[in-house]
Coordinates of C-alpha atoms in Angstrom, one line a residue:
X1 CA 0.0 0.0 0.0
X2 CA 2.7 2.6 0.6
X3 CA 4.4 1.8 -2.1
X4 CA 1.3 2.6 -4.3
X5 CA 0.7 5.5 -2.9
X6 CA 4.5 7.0 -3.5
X7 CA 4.0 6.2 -7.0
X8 CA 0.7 8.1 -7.0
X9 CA 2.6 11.4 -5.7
X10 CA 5.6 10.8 -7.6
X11 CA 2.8 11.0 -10.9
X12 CA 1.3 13.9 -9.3
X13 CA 4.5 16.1 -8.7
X14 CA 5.8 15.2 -12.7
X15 CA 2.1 16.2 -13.9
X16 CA 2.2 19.0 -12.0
X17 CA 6.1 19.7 -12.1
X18 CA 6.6 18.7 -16.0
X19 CA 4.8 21.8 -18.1
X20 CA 6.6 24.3 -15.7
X21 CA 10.0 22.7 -16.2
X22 CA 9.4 22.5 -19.9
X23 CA 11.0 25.6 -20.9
X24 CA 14.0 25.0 -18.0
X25 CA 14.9 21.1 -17.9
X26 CA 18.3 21.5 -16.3
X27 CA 21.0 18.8 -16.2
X28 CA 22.0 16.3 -13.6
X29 CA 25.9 15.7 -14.1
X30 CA 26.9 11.9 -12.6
X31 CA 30.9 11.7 -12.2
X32 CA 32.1 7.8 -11.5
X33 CA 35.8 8.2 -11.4
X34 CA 36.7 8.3 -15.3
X35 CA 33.3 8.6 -16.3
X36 CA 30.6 11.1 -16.7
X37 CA 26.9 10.9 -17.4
X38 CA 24.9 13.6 -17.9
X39 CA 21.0 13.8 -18.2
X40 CA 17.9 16.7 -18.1
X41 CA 16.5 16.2 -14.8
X42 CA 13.0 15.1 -15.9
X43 CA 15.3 11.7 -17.7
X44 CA 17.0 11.6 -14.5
X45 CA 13.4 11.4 -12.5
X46 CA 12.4 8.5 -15.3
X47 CA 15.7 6.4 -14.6
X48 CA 15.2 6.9 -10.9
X49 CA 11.3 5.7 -11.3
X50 CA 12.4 2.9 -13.8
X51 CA 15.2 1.9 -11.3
X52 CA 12.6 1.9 -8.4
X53 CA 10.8 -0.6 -10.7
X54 CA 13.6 -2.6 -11.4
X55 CA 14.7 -3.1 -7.9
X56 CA 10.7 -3.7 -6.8
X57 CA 10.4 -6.7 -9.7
X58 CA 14.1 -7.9 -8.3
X59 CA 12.6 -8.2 -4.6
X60 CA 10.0 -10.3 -5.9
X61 CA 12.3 -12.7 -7.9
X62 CA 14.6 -12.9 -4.8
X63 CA 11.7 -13.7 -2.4
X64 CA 10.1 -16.5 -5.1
X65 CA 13.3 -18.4 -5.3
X66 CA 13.5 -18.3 -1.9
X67 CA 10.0 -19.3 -1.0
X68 CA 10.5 -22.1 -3.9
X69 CA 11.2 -24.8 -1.3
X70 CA 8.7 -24.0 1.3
X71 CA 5.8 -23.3 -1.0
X72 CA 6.8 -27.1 -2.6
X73 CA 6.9 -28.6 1.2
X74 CA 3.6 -27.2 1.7
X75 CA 2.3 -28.3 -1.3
X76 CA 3.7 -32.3 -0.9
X77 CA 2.3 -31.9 3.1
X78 CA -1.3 -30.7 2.3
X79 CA -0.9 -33.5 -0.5
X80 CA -0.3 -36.0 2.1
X81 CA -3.2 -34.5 4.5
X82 CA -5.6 -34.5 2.0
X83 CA -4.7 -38.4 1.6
X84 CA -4.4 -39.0 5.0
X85 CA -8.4 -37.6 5.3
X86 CA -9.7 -40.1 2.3
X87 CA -8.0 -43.2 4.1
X88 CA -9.2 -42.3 7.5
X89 CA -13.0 -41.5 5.7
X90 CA -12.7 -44.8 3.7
X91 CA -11.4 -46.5 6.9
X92 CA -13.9 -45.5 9.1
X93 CA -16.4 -47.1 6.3
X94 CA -14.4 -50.6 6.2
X95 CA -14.4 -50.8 10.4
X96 CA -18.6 -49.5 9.8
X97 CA -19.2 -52.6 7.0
X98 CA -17.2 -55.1 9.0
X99 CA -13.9 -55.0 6.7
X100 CA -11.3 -54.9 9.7
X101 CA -8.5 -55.9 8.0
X102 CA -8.6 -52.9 5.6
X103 CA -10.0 -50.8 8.2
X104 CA -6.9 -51.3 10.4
X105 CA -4.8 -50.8 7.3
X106 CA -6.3 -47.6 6.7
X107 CA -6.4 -46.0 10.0
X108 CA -3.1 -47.7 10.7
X109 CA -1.3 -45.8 7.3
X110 CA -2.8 -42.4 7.7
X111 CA -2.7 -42.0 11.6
X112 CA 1.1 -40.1 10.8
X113 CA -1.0 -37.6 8.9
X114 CA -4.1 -37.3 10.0
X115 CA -5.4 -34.1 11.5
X116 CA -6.9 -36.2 14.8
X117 CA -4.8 -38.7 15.3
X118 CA -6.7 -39.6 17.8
X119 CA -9.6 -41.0 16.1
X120 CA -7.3 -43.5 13.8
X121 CA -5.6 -45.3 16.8
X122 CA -8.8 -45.7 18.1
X123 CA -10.5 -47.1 15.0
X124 CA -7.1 -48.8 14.4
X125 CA -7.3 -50.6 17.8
X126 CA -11.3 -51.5 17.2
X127 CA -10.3 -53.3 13.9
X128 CA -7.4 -55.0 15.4
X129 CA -9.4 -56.3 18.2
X130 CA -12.2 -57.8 15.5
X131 CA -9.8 -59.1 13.9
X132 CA -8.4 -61.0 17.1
X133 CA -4.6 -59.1 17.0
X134 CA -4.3 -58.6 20.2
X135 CA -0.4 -57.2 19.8
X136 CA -1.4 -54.8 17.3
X137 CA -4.6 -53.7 19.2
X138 CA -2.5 -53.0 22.5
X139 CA -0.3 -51.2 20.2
X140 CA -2.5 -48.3 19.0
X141 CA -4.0 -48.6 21.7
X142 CA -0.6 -47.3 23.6
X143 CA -0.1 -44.7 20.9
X144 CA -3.9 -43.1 21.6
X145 CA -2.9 -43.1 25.4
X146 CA 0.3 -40.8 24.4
X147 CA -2.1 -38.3 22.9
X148 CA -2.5 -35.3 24.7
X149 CA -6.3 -36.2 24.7
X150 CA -6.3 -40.0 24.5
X151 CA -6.3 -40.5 28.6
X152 CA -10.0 -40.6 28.7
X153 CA -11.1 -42.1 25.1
X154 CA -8.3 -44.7 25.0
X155 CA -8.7 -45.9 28.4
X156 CA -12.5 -45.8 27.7
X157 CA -12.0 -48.1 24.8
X158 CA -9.4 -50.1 26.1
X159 CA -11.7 -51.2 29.0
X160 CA -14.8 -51.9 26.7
X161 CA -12.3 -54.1 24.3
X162 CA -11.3 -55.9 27.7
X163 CA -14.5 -56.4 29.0
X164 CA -15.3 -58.0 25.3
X165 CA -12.6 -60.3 25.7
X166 CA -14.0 -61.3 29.3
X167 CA -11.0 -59.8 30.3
X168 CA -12.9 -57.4 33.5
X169 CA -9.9 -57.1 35.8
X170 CA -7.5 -55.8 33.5
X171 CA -10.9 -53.5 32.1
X172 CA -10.8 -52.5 36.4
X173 CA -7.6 -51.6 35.8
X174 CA -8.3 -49.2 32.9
X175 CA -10.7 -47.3 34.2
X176 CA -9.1 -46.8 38.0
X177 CA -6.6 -44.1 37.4
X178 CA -9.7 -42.3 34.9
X179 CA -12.0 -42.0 38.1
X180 CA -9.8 -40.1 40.0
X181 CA -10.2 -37.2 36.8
X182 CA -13.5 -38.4 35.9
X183 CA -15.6 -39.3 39.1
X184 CA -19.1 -38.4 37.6
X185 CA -18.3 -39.4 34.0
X186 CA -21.3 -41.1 33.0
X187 CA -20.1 -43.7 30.7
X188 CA -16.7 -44.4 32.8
X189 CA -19.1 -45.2 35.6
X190 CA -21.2 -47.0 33.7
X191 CA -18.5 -49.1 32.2
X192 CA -17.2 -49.3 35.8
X193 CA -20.2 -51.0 37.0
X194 CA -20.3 -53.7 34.2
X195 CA -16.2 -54.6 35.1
X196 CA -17.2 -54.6 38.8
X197 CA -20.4 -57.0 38.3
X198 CA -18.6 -59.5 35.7
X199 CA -15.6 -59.6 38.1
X200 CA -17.4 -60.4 41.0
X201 CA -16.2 -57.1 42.9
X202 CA -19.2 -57.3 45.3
X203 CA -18.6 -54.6 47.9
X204 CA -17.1 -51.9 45.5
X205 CA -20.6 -52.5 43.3
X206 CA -22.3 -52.0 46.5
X207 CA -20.7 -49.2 47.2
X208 CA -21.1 -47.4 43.7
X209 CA -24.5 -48.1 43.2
X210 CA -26.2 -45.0 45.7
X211 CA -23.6 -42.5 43.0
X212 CA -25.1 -43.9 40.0
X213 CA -28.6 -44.0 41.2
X214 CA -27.9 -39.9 42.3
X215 CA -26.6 -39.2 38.8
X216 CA -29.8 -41.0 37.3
X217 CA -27.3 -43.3 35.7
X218 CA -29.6 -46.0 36.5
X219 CA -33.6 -46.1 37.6
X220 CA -34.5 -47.5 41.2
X221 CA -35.7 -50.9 39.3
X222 CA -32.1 -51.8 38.1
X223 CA -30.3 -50.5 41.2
X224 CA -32.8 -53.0 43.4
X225 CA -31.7 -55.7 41.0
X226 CA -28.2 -55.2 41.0
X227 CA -28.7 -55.2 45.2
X228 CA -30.4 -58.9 44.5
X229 CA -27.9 -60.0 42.5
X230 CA -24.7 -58.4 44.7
X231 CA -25.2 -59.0 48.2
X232 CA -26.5 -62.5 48.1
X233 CA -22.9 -63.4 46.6
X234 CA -21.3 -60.5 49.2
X235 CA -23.0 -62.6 52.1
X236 CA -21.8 -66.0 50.8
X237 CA -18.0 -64.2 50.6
X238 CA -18.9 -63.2 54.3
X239 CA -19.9 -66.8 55.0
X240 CA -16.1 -67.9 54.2
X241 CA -15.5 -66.2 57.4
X242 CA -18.1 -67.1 59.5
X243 CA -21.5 -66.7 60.7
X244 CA -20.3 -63.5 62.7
X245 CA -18.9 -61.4 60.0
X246 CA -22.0 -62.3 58.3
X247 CA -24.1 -61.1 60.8
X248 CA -22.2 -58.1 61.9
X249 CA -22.8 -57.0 58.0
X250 CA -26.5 -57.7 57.9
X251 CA -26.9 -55.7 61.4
X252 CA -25.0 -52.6 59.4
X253 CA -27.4 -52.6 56.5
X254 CA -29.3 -49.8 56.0
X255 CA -33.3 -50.5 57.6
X256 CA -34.7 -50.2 54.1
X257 CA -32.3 -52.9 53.1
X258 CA -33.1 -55.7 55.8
X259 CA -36.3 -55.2 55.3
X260 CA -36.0 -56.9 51.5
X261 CA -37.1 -59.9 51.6
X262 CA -35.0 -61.1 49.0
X263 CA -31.9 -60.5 50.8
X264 CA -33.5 -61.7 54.5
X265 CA -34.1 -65.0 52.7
X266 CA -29.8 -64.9 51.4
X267 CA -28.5 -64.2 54.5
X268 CA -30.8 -66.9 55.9
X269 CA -29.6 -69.5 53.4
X270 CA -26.0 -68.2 54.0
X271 CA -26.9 -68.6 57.9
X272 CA -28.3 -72.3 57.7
X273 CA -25.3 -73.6 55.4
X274 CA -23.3 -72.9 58.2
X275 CA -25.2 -74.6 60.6
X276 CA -26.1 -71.1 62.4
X277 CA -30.0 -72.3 62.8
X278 CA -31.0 -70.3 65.7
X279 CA -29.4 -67.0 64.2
X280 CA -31.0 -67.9 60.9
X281 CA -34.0 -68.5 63.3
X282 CA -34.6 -64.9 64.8
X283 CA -33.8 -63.5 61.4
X284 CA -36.8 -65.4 59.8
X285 CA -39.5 -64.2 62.4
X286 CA -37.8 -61.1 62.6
X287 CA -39.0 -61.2 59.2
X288 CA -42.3 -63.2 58.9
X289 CA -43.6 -60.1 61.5
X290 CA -43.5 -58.1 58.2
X291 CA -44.9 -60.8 56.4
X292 CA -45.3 -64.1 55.5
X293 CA -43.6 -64.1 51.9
X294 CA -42.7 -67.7 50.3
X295 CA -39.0 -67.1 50.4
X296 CA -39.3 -66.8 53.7
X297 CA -41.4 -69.7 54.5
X298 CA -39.8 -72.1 52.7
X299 CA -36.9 -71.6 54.7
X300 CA -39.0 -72.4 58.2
X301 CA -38.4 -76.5 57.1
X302 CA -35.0 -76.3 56.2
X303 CA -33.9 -75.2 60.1
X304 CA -32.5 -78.0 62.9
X305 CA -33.6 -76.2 66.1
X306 CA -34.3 -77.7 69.8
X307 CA -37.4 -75.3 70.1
X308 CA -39.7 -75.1 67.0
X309 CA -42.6 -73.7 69.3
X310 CA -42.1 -69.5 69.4
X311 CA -41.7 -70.3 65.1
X312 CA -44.9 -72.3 65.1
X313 CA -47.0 -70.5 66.9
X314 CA -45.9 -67.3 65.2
X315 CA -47.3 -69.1 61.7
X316 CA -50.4 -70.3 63.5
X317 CA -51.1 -66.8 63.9
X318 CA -51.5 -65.6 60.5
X319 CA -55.2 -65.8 59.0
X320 CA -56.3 -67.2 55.8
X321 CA -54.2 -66.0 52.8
X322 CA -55.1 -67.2 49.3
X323 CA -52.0 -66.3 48.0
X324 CA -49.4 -68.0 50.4
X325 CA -51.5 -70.9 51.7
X326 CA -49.5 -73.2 50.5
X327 CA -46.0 -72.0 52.0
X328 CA -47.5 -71.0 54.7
X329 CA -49.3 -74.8 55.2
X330 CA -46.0 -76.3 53.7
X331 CA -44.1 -74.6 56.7
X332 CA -45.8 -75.6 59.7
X333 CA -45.9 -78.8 58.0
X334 CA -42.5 -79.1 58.1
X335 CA -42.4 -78.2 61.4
X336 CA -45.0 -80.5 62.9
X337 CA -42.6 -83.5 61.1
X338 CA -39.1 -82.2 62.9
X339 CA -41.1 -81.9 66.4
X340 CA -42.5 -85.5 65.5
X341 CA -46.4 -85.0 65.7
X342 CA -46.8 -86.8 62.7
X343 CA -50.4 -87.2 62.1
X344 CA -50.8 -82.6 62.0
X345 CA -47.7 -83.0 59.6
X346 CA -49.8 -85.3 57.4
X347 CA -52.5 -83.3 57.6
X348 CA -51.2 -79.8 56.6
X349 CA -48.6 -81.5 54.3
X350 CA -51.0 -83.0 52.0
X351 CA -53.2 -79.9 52.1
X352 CA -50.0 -77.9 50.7
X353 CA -49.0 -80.2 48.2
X354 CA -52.8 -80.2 46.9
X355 CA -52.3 -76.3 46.5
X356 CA -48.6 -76.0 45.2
X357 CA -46.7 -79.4 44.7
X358 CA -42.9 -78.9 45.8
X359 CA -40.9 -82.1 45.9
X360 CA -39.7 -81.4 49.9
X361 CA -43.4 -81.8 51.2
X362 CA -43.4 -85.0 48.6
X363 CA -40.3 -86.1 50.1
X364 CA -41.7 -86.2 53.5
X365 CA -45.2 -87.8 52.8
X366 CA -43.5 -90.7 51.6
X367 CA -41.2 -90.8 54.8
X368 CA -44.5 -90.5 56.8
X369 CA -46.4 -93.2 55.0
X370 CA -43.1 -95.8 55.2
X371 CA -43.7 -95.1 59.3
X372 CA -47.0 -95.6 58.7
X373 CA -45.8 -99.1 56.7
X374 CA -48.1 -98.0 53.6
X375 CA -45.3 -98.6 51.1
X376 CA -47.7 -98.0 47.8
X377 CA -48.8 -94.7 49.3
X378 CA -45.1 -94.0 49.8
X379 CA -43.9 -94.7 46.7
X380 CA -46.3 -92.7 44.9
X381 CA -45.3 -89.7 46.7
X382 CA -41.4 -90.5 46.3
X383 CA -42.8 -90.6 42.4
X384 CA -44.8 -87.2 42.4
X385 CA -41.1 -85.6 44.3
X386 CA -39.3 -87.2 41.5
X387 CA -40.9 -85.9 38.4
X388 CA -41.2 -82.2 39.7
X389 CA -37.4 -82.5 39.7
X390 CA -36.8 -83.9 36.6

């Protein structure tokens, strides 16, 4: 721009200038040691414009050689870019039609190029992993962790590739060092509570389920199965130890906990397995107060105690319920047969197994008919137990 406008006022002072110096040119007089040049001073003004000229169109041929290599660097690195972008477009389309061989090739060749990186270690590793090339998959997998943003993506899709291969403690290990960034990520938790359950991590999937119920990660329905599925296998970890680590846990639940049925009726199980009756005892009318649920009753048989009387007379206390005759009947049945008064266990056995057949009441009809030496009537329940288990 400022040379333009130079020019403009050098034109303006020689229109201007020229008619008045018409009549009085003058000389300009130029002495290099032997020589002399001399010139009017309106041809001195054109050489001096001409040579401005000449040394402006030299500048520009000085500065094009020079920019000769650069320019043809940028032109062979946009070349490659542009290449780099069609293999990673055409790649994402092989790993998106199920070709992971040339999917891996792709991403694989034009990661060095590519404007995200990122995105073709990533697909790179998802093809390798199809494809069952586990070296290779680790391998890109190692170069998206080095990227400045890989820590979250790469470890993300490390641990899903891991949890694919059932591999969930090496997917635990993954996604560890991400929580302490990422606490409230949803999909790291998410993933974090899929490694946990397939690894059997019990406790720590107890203890993550009250953050991803508060971050509406999951609804109330799946948090109350994941409790059904994870403390029955916590208390059977406790049961290892004891019956008193098992019931020092269950007397630190929450209230809204114990009172579950479904997990009153584990720790019972857990509880009689190890021959801990009478603890498994007060747990069970603890419980039956609430209510009189199945899973609760059919436990009532399965208990070796010295004093069945405070159970029995609890169940004799309930009124007619159409829904749970049956347990309920099946229960003090089973009760009246351990305390020996064998003609009321008949009696409420047979009622039960009119109601709801289960092979344990069949079971002991047969043994109270073989006391009773009616061998026929015995072997016909023995039959009925038998084909409800097959």
């Amino acid at each position: 721009m400022f040379r333009i406008l130079l020019l403009l006022l050098l034109l303006a002072v020689a229109l201007f200038a020229g008619p008045h110096l018409a009549g009085n040119q003058g000389y300009v007089q130029i002495i290099l040691g032997h020589y002399s040049v001399e010139m009017t001073v309106v041809s001195a003004a054109l050489v001096a414009v001409l040579g401005y000229f000449g040394l402006l169109l030299l500048e520009y041929l000085i500065t094009r050689l020079f920019s000769l290599g650069s320019r043809t660097r940028n032109w062979f690195g946009l070349r490659r870019s542009h290449k780099a972008v069609q293999r990673t477009r055409k790649g994402h389309l092989a790993l998106a039609t199920g070709d992971y061989r040339q999917a891996e090739r792709l991403m694989a060749a034009s990661a060095a190029d590519s404007e995200f990186p990122l995105l073709n270690y990533l697909g790179a590793a998802r093809a390798a992993d199809a494809q069952g090339r586990g070296e290779a998959r680790d391998r890109y997998l190692q170069e998206a962790l080095a990227h400045p943003e890989g820590s979250l993506a790469g470890g993300l899709l490390a641990a899903r590739l891991a949890l694919r291969n059932q591999q969930p403690e090496l997917a635990l290990a993954q996604m560890t060092p991400l929580l302490a960034e990422h606490a409230k990520h949803p999909r790291l938790l998410t993933l974090y509570q899929r490694a946990l359950l397939a690894a059997g991590r019990w406790q720590e999937l107890i203890d993550l389920l009250p953050q991803l119920q508060k971050l509406k990660l999951l609804t109330p329905e799946a948090v109350s199965q994941l409790q059904q599925q994870a403390y029955p296998a916590r208390f059977a970890e406790l049961a290892e130890q004891g019956s008193q680590p098992l019931l020092d846990y269950w007397q630190g639940l929450a209230k809204p906990l114990r009172q579950q049925v479904a997990l009153r009726a584990a720790c019972c199980r857990q509880l009689i397995r190890l021959q801990a009756h009478d603890a498994a005892e007060t747990l069970l009318r603890e419980g039956l107060k609430q209510s009189r649920e199945p899973a609760l009753l059919a436990l009532c048989g399965q208990l070796q105690l010295t004093d069945y009387q405070p159970l029995l007379t609890l169940l004799q206390q309930y009124g007619p319920d159409q829904d749970n005759e049956a347990a309920l009947l099946s229960a003090q049945g089973q009760i009246c047969f351990h305390q020996q008064h064998y003609p009321q266990a008949l009696q409420l056995l047979e009622k039960a197994v009119t109601l709801a057949p289960n092979p344990r009441d069949y079971q002991l009809l047969g043994q109270l008919m073989e006391r009773q030496r009616l061998f026929e009537k015995a072997n016909h329940y023995y039959l009925a137990g038998l084909q409800l288990t097959a």
